[in-house]
PDB file of C-alpha atoms in Angstrom:
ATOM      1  CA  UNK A   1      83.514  92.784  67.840  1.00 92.00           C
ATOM      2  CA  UNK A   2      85.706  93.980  70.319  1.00 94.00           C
ATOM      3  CA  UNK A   3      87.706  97.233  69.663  1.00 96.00           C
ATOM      4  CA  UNK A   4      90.519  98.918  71.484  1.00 95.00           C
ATOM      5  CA  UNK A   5      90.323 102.655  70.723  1.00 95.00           C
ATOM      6  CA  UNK A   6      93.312 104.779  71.825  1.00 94.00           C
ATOM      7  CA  UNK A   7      91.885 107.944  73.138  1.00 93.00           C
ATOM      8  CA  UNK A   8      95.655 110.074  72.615  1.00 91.00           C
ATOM      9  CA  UNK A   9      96.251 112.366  75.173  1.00 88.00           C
ATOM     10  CA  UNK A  10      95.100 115.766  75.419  1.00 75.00           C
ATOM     11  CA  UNK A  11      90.719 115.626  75.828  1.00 84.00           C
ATOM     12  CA  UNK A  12      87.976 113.883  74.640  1.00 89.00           C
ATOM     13  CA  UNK A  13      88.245 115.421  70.977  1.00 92.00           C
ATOM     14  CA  UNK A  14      91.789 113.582  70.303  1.00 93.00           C
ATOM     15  CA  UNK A  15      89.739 110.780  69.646  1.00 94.00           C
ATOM     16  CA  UNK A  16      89.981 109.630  66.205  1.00 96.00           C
ATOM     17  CA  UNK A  17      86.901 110.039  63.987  1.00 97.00           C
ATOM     18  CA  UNK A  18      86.534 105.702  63.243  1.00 97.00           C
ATOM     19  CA  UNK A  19      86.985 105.528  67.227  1.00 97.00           C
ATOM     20  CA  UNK A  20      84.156 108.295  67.954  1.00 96.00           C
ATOM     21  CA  UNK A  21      81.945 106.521  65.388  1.00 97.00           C
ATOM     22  CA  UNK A  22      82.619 103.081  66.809  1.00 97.00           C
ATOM     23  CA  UNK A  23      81.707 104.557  70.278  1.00 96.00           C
ATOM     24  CA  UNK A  24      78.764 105.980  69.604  1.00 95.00           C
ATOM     25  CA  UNK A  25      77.068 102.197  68.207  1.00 95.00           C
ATOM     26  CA  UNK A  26      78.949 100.039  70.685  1.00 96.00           C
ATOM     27  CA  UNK A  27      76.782  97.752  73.117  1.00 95.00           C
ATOM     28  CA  UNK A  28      78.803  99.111  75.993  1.00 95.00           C
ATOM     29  CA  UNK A  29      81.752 101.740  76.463  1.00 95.00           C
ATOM     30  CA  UNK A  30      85.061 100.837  78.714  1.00 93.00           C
ATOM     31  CA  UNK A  31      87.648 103.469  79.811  1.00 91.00           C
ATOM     32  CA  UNK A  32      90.839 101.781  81.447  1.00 86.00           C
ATOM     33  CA  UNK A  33      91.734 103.924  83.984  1.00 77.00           C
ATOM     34  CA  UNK A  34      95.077 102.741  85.529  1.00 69.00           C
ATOM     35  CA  UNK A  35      97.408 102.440  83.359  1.00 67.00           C
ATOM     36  CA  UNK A  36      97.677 106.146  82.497  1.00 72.00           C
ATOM     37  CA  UNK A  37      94.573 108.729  83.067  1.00 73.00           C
ATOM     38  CA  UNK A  38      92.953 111.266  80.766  1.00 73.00           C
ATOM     39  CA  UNK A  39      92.732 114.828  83.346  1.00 70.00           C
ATOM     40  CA  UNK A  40      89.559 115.748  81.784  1.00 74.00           C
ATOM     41  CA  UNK A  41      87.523 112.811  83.872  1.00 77.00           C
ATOM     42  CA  UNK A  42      84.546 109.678  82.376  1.00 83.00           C
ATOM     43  CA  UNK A  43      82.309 113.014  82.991  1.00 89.00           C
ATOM     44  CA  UNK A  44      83.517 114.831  79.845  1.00 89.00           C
ATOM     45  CA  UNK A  45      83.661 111.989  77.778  1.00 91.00           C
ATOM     46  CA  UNK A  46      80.428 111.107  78.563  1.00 92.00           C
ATOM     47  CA  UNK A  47      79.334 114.865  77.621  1.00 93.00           C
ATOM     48  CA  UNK A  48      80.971 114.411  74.393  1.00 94.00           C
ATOM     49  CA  UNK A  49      80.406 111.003  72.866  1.00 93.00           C
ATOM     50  CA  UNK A  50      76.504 110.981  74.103  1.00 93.00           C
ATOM     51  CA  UNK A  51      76.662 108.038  76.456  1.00 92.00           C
ATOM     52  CA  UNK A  52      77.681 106.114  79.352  1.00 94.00           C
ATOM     53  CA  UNK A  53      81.452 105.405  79.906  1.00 93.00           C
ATOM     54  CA  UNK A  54      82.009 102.435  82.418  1.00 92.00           C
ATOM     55  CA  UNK A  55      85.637 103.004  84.269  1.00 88.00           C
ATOM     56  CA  UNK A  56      87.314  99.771  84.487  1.00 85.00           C
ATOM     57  CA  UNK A  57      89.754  99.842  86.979  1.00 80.00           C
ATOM     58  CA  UNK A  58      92.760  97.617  87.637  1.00 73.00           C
ATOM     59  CA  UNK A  59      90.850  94.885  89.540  1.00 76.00           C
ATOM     60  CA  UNK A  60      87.990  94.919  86.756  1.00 81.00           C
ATOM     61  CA  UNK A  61      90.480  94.254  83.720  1.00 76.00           C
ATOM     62  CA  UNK A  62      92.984  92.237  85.962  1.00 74.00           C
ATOM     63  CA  UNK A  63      90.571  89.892  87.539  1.00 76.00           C
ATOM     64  CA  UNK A  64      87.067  90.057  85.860  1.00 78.00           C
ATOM     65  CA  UNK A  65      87.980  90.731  82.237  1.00 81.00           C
ATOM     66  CA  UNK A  66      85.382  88.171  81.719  1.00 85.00           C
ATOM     67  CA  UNK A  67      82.587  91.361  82.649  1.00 88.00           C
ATOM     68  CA  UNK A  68      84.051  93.381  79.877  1.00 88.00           C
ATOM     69  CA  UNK A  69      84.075  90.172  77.182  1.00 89.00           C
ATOM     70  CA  UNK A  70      81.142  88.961  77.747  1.00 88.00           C
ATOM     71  CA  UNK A  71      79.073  89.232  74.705  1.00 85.00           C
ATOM     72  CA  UNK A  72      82.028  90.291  72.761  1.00 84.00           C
ATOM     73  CA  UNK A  73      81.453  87.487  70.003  1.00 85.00           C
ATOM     74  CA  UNK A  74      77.692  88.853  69.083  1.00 91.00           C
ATOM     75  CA  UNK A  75      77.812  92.525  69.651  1.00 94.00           C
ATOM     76  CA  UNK A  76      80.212  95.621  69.738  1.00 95.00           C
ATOM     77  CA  UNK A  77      81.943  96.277  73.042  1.00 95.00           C
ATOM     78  CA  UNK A  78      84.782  99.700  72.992  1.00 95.00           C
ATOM     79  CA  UNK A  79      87.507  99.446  75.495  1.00 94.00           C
ATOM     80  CA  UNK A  80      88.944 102.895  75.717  1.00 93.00           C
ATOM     81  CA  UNK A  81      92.972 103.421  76.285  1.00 91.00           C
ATOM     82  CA  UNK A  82      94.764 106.896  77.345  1.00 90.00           C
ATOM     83  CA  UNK A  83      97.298 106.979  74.530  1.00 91.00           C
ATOM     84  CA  UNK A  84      97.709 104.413  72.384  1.00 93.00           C
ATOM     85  CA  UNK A  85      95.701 100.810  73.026  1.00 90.00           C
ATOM     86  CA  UNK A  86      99.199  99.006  73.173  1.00 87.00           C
ATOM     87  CA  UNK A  87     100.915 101.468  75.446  1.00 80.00           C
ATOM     88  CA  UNK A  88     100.751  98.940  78.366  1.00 71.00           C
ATOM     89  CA  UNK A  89     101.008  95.406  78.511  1.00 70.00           C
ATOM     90  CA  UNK A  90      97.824  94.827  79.736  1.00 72.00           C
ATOM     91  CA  UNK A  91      95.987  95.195  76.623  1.00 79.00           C
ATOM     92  CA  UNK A  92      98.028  92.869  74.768  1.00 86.00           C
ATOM     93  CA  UNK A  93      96.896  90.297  77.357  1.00 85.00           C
ATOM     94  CA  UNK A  94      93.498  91.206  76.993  1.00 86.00           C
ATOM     95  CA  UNK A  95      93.536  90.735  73.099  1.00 89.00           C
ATOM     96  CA  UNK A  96      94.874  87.060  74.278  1.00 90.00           C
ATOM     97  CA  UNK A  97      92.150  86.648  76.468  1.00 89.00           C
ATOM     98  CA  UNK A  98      89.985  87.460  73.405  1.00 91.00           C
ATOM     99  CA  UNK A  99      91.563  85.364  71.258  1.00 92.00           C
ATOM    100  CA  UNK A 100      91.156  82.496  73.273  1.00 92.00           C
ATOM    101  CA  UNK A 101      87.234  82.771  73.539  1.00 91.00           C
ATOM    102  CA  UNK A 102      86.843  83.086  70.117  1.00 93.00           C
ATOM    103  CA  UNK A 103      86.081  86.657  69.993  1.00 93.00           C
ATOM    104  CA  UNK A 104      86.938  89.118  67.290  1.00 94.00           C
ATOM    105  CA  UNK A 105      88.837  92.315  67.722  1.00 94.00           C
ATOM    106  CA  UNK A 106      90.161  95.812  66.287  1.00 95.00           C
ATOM    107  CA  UNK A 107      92.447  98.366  67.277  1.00 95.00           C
ATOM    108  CA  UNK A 108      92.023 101.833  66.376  1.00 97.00           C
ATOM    109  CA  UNK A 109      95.389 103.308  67.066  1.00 95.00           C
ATOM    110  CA  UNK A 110      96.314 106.977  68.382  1.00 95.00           C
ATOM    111  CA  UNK A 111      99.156 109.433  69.314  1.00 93.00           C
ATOM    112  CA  UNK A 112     100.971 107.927  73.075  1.00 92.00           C
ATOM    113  CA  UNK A 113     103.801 109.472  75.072  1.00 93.00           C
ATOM    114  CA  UNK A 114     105.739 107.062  73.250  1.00 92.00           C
ATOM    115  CA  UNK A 115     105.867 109.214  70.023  1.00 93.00           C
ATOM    116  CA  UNK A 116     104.434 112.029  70.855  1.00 94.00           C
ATOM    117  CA  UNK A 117     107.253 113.116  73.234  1.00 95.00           C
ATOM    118  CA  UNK A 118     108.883 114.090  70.079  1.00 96.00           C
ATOM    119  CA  UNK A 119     107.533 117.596  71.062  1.00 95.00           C
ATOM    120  CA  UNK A 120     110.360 118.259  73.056  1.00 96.00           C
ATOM    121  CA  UNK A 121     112.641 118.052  69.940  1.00 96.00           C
ATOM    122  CA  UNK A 122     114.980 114.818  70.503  1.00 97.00           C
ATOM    123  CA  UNK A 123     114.307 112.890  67.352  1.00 96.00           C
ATOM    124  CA  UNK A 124     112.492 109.726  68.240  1.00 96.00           C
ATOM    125  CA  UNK A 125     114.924 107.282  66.655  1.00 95.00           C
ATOM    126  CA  UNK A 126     117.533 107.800  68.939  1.00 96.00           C
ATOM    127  CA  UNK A 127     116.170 106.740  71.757  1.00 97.00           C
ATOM    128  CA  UNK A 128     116.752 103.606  73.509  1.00 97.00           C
ATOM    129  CA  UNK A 129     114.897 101.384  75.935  1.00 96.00           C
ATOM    130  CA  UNK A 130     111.799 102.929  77.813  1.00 96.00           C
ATOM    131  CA  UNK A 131     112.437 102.407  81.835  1.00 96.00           C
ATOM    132  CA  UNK A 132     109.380 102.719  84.398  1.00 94.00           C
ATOM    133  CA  UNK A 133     109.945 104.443  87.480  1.00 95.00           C
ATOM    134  CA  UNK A 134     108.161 103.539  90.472  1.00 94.00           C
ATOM    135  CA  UNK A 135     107.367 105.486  93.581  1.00 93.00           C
ATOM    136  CA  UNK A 136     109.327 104.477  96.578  1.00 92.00           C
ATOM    137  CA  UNK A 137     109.502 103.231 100.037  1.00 87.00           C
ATOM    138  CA  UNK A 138     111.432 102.978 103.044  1.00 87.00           C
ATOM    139  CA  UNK A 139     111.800  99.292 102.550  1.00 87.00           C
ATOM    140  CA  UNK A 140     111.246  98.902  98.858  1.00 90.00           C
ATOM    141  CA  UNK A 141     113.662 100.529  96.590  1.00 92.00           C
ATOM    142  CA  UNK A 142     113.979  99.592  93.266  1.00 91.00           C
ATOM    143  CA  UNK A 143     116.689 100.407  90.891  1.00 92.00           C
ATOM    144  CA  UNK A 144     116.916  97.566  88.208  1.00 91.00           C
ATOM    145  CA  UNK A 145     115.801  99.833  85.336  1.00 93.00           C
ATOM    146  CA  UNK A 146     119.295 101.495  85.849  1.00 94.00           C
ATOM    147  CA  UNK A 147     121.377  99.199  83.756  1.00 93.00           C
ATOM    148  CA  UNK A 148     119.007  99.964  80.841  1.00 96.00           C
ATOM    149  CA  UNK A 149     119.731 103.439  80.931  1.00 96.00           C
ATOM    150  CA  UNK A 150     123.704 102.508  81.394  1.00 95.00           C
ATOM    151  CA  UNK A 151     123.258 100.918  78.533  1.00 96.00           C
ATOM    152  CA  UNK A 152     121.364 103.672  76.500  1.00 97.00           C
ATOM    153  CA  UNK A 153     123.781 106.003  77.568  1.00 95.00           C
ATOM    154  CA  UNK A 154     126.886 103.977  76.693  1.00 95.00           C
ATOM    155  CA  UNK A 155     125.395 104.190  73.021  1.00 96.00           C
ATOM    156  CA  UNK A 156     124.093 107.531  73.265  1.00 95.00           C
ATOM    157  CA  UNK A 157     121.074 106.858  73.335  1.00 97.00           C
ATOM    158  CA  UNK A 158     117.909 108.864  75.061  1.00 97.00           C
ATOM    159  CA  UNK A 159     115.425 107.161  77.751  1.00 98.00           C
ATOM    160  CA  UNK A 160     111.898 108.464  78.227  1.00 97.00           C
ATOM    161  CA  UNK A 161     110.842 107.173  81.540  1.00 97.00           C
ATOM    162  CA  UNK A 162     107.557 106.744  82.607  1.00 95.00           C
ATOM    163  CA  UNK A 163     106.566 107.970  85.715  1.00 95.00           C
ATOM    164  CA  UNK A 164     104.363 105.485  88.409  1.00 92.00           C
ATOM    165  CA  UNK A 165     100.738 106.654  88.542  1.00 87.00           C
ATOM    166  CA  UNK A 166      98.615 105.238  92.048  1.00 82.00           C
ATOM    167  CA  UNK A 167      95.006 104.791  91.498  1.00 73.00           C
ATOM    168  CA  UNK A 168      92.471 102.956  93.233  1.00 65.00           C
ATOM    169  CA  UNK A 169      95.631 101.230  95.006  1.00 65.00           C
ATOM    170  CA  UNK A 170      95.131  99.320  98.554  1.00 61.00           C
ATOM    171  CA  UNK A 171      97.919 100.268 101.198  1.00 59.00           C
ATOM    172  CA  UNK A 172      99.894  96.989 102.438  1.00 58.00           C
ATOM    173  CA  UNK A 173      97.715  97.364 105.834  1.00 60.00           C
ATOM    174  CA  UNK A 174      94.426  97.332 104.556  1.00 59.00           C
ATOM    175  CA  UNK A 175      95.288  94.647 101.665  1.00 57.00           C
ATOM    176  CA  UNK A 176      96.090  92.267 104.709  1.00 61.00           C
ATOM    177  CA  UNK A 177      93.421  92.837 106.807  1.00 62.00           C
ATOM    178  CA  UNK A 178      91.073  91.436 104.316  1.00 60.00           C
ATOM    179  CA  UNK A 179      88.075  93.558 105.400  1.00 60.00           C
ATOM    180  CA  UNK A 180      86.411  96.513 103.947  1.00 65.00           C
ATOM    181  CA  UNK A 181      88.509  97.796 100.787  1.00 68.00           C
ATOM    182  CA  UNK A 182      89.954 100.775 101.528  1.00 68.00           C
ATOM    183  CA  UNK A 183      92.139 103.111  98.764  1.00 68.00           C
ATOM    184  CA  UNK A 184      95.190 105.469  99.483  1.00 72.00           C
ATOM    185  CA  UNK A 185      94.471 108.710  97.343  1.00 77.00           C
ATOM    186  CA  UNK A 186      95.610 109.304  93.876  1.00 79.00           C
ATOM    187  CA  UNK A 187      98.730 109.674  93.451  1.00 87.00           C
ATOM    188  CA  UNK A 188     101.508 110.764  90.468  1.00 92.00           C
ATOM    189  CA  UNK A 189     105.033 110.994  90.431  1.00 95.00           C
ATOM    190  CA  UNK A 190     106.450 114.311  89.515  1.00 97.00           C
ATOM    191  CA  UNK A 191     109.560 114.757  87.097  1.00 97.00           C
ATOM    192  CA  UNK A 192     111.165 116.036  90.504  1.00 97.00           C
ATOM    193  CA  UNK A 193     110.122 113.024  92.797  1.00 97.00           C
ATOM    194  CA  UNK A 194     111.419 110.670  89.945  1.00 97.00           C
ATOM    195  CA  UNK A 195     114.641 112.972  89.874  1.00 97.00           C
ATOM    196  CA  UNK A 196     115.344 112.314  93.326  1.00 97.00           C
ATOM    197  CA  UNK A 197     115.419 108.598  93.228  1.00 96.00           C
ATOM    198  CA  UNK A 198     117.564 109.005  90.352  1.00 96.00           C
ATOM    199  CA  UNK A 199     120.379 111.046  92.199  1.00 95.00           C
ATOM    200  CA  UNK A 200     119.806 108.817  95.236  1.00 94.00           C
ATOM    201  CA  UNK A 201     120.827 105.761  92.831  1.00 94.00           C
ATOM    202  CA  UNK A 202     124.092 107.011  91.259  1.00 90.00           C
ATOM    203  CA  UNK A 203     124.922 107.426  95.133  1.00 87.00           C
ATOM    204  CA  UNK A 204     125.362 103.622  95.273  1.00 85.00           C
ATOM    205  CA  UNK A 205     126.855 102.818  91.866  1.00 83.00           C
ATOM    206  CA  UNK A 206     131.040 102.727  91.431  1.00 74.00           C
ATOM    207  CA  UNK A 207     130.227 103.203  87.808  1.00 73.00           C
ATOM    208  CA  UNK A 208     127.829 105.984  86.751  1.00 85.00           C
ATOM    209  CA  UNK A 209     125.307 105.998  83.937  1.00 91.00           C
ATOM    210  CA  UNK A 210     124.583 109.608  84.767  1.00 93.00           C
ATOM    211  CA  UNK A 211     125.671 112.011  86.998  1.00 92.00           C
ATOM    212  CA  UNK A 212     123.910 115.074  88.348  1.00 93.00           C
ATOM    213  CA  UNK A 213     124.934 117.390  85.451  1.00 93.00           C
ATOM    214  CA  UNK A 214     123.461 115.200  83.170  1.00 94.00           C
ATOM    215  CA  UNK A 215     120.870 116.828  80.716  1.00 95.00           C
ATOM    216  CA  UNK A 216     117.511 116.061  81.491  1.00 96.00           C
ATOM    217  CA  UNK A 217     113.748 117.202  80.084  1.00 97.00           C
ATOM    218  CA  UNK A 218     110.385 117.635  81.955  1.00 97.00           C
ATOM    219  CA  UNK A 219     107.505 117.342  80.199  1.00 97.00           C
ATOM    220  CA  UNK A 220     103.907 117.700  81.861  1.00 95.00           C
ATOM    221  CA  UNK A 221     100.787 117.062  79.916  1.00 93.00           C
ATOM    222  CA  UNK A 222     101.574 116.292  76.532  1.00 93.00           C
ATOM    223  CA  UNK A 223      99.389 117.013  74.268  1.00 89.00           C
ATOM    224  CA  UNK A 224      97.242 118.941  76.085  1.00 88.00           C
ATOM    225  CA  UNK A 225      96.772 123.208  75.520  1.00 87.00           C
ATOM    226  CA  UNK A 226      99.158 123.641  78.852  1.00 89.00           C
ATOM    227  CA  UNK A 227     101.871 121.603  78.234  1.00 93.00           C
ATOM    228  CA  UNK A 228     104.854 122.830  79.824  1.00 96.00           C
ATOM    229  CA  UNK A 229     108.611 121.161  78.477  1.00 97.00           C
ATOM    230  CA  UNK A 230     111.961 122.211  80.500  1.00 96.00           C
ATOM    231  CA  UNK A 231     115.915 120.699  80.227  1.00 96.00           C
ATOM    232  CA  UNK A 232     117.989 121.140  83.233  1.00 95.00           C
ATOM    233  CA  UNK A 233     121.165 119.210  84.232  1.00 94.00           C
ATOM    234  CA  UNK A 234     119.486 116.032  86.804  1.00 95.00           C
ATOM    235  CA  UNK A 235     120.383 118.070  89.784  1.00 94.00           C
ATOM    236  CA  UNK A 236     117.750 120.915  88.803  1.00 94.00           C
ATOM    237  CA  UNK A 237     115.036 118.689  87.674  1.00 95.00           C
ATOM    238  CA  UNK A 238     115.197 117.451  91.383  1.00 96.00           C
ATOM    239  CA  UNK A 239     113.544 120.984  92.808  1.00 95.00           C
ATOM    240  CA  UNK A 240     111.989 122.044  89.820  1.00 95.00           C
ATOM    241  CA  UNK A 241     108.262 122.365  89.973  1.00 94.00           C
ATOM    242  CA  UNK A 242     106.065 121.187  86.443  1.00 94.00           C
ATOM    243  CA  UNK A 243     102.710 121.843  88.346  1.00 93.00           C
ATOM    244  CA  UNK A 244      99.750 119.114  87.889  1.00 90.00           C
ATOM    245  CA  UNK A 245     100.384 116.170  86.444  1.00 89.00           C
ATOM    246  CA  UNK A 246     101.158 113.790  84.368  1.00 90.00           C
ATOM    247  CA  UNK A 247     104.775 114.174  83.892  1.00 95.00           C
ATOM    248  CA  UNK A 248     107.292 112.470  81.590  1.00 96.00           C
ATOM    249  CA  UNK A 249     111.220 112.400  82.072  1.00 98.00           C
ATOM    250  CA  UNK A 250     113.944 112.084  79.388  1.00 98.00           C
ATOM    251  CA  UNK A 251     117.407 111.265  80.061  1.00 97.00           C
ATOM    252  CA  UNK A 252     119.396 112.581  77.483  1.00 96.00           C
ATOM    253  CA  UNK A 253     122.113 110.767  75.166  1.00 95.00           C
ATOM    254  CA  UNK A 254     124.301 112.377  72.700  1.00 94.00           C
ATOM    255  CA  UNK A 255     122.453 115.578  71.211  1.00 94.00           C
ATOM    256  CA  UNK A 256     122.522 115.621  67.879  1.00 93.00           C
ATOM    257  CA  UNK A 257     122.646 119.594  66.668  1.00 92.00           C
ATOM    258  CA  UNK A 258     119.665 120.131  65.755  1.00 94.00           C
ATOM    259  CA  UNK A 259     118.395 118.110  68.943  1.00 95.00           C
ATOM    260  CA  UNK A 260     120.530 120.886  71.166  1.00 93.00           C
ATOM    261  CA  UNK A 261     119.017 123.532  69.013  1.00 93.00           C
ATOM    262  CA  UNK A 262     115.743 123.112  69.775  1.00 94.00           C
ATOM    263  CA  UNK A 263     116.415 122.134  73.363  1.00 95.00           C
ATOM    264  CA  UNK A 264     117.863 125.570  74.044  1.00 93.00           C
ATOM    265  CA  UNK A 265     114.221 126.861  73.874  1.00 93.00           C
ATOM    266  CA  UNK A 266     113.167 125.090  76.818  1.00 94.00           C
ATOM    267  CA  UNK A 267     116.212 125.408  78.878  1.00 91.00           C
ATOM    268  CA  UNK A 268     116.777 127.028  81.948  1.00 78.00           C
ATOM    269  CA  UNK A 269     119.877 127.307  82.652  1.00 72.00           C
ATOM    270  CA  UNK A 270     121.929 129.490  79.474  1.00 75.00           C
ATOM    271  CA  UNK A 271     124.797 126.955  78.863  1.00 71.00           C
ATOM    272  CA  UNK A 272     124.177 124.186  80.368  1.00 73.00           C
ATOM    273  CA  UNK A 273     123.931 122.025  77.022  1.00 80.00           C
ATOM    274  CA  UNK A 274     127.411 123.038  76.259  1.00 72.00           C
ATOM    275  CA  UNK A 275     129.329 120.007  77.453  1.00 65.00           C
ATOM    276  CA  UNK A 276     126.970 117.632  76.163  1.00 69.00           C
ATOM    277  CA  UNK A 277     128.322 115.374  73.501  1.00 62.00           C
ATOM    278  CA  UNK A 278     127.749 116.276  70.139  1.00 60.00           C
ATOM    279  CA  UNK A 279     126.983 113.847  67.256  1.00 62.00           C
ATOM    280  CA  UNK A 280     127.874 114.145  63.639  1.00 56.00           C
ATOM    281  CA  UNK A 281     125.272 116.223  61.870  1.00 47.00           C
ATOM    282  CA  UNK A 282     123.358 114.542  58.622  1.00 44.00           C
ATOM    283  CA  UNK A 283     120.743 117.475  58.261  1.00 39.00           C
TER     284      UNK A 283
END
């Protein structure tokens, strides 16, 4: 059997007790590694679950998912996911991969960003289309995701908007030379990097989506004991500093009351949630 375990987000102890057991029997351990990171390193896992943890890195799952299969149809193999195991696209196409060779599969599900950034307060059914934002270069700036949030905003609608995350990534120099692989360091975009594209976009639109005294929230490390949540008009979330990563940004819709209640606790700025648009309270 093959079983994607969702690891949640905090350390290795958010595992869920069916994953940890399933660990501990499996033929071999996987931990994805690129799609989203746990900060506690393969070192502390491997402390707590009593075994090796093999990272699989972008390359491994992308082009030799047949390592990680092999087997798969006559003994247990864990593939370990930050978050939840269908956070990313990637594992869906590895449970097709699966599929197609005939080999069984489970999914032992766990908290992701994508609920649990419900700690913030904004109630999680009023939010709209997730956007990625990627890091930026001088020749390479992408801004499609915009007319999602135009359209989440136009119906009031929060996005949460995953920020890029560079692993084990190949700079465009050394990925055409072709010789000895060579990786740029880590690197993770900050609520305040992702901020700054943001404002940088609106710059070029006739018709804004947002403007710079639009209500925003920061979120670092969900789930873990030193999470750290703020709201700030856009403007201030482009200087503010969360500290290590990984960070999540909201763009706020209509606040329901309760919603701008609990978001005053994490504000900076006394007031700054007063223009925001209110929505009829049902509580």
């Amino acid at each position: 059997m093959l079983y994607f375990i969702g690891l949640g987000l905090g350390d290795p102890k958010d595992i869920t007790v069916k994953g940890l057991e399933i660990v501990k029997k499996a033929k071999r351990v996987y931990l994805e590694s690129y799609t989203s990171i746990l900060t506690v390193g393969k070192e502390k896992l491997e402390e707590f679950y009593g075994r090796e943890v093999i990272v699989a890195d972008r390359e491994m799952v992308e082009q030799d998912s047949d390592s990680i299969l092999q087997g798969g149809g006559e003994e247990d193999i864990a593939f370990l996911v930050v978050g939840d195991p269908f956070g990313a696209t990637t594992h869906t196409d590895m449970i097709l991969r699966a599929y197609q060779k005939n080999i069984p599969y489970k999914v032992v599900h766990n908290a992701s960003i994508m609920n649990a950034i419900g700690c913030c307060g904004l109630q999680l059914y009023r939010f709209g289309e997730t956007v990625s934002i990627v890091f930026w270069t001088e020749e390479w700036k992408p801004d499609s995701f915009y007319d999602k949030i135009s359209i989440n905003r136009n119906n009031g609608l929060h996005t949460l908007c995953l920020l890029d995350i560079k692993v084990k990534e190949q700079s465009i120099e050394n990925l055409i030379n072709r010789g000895k692989k060579i990786y740029e360091p880590p690197r993770f975009m900050t609520v305040a990097c992702a901020a700054q594209q943001l404002m940088e976009i609106i710059e070029k639109k006739r018709a804004q989506a947002y403007t710079e005294d639009t209500i925003c929230v920061g979120l670092r490390k969900v789930g873990s004991d030193d999470q750290k949540i703020i709201a700030a008009p856009l403007r201030r979330m482009a200087t503010v500093d969360l500290g290590a990563p990984l960070h999540s940004l909201i763009i706020c819709g209509d606040l329901h009351p309760v919603e701008k209640e609990m978001l005053e606790m994490f504000v900076e700025e006394k007031g700054c949630l007063d223009a925001c648009t209110p929505v009829e309270s049902t509580v």
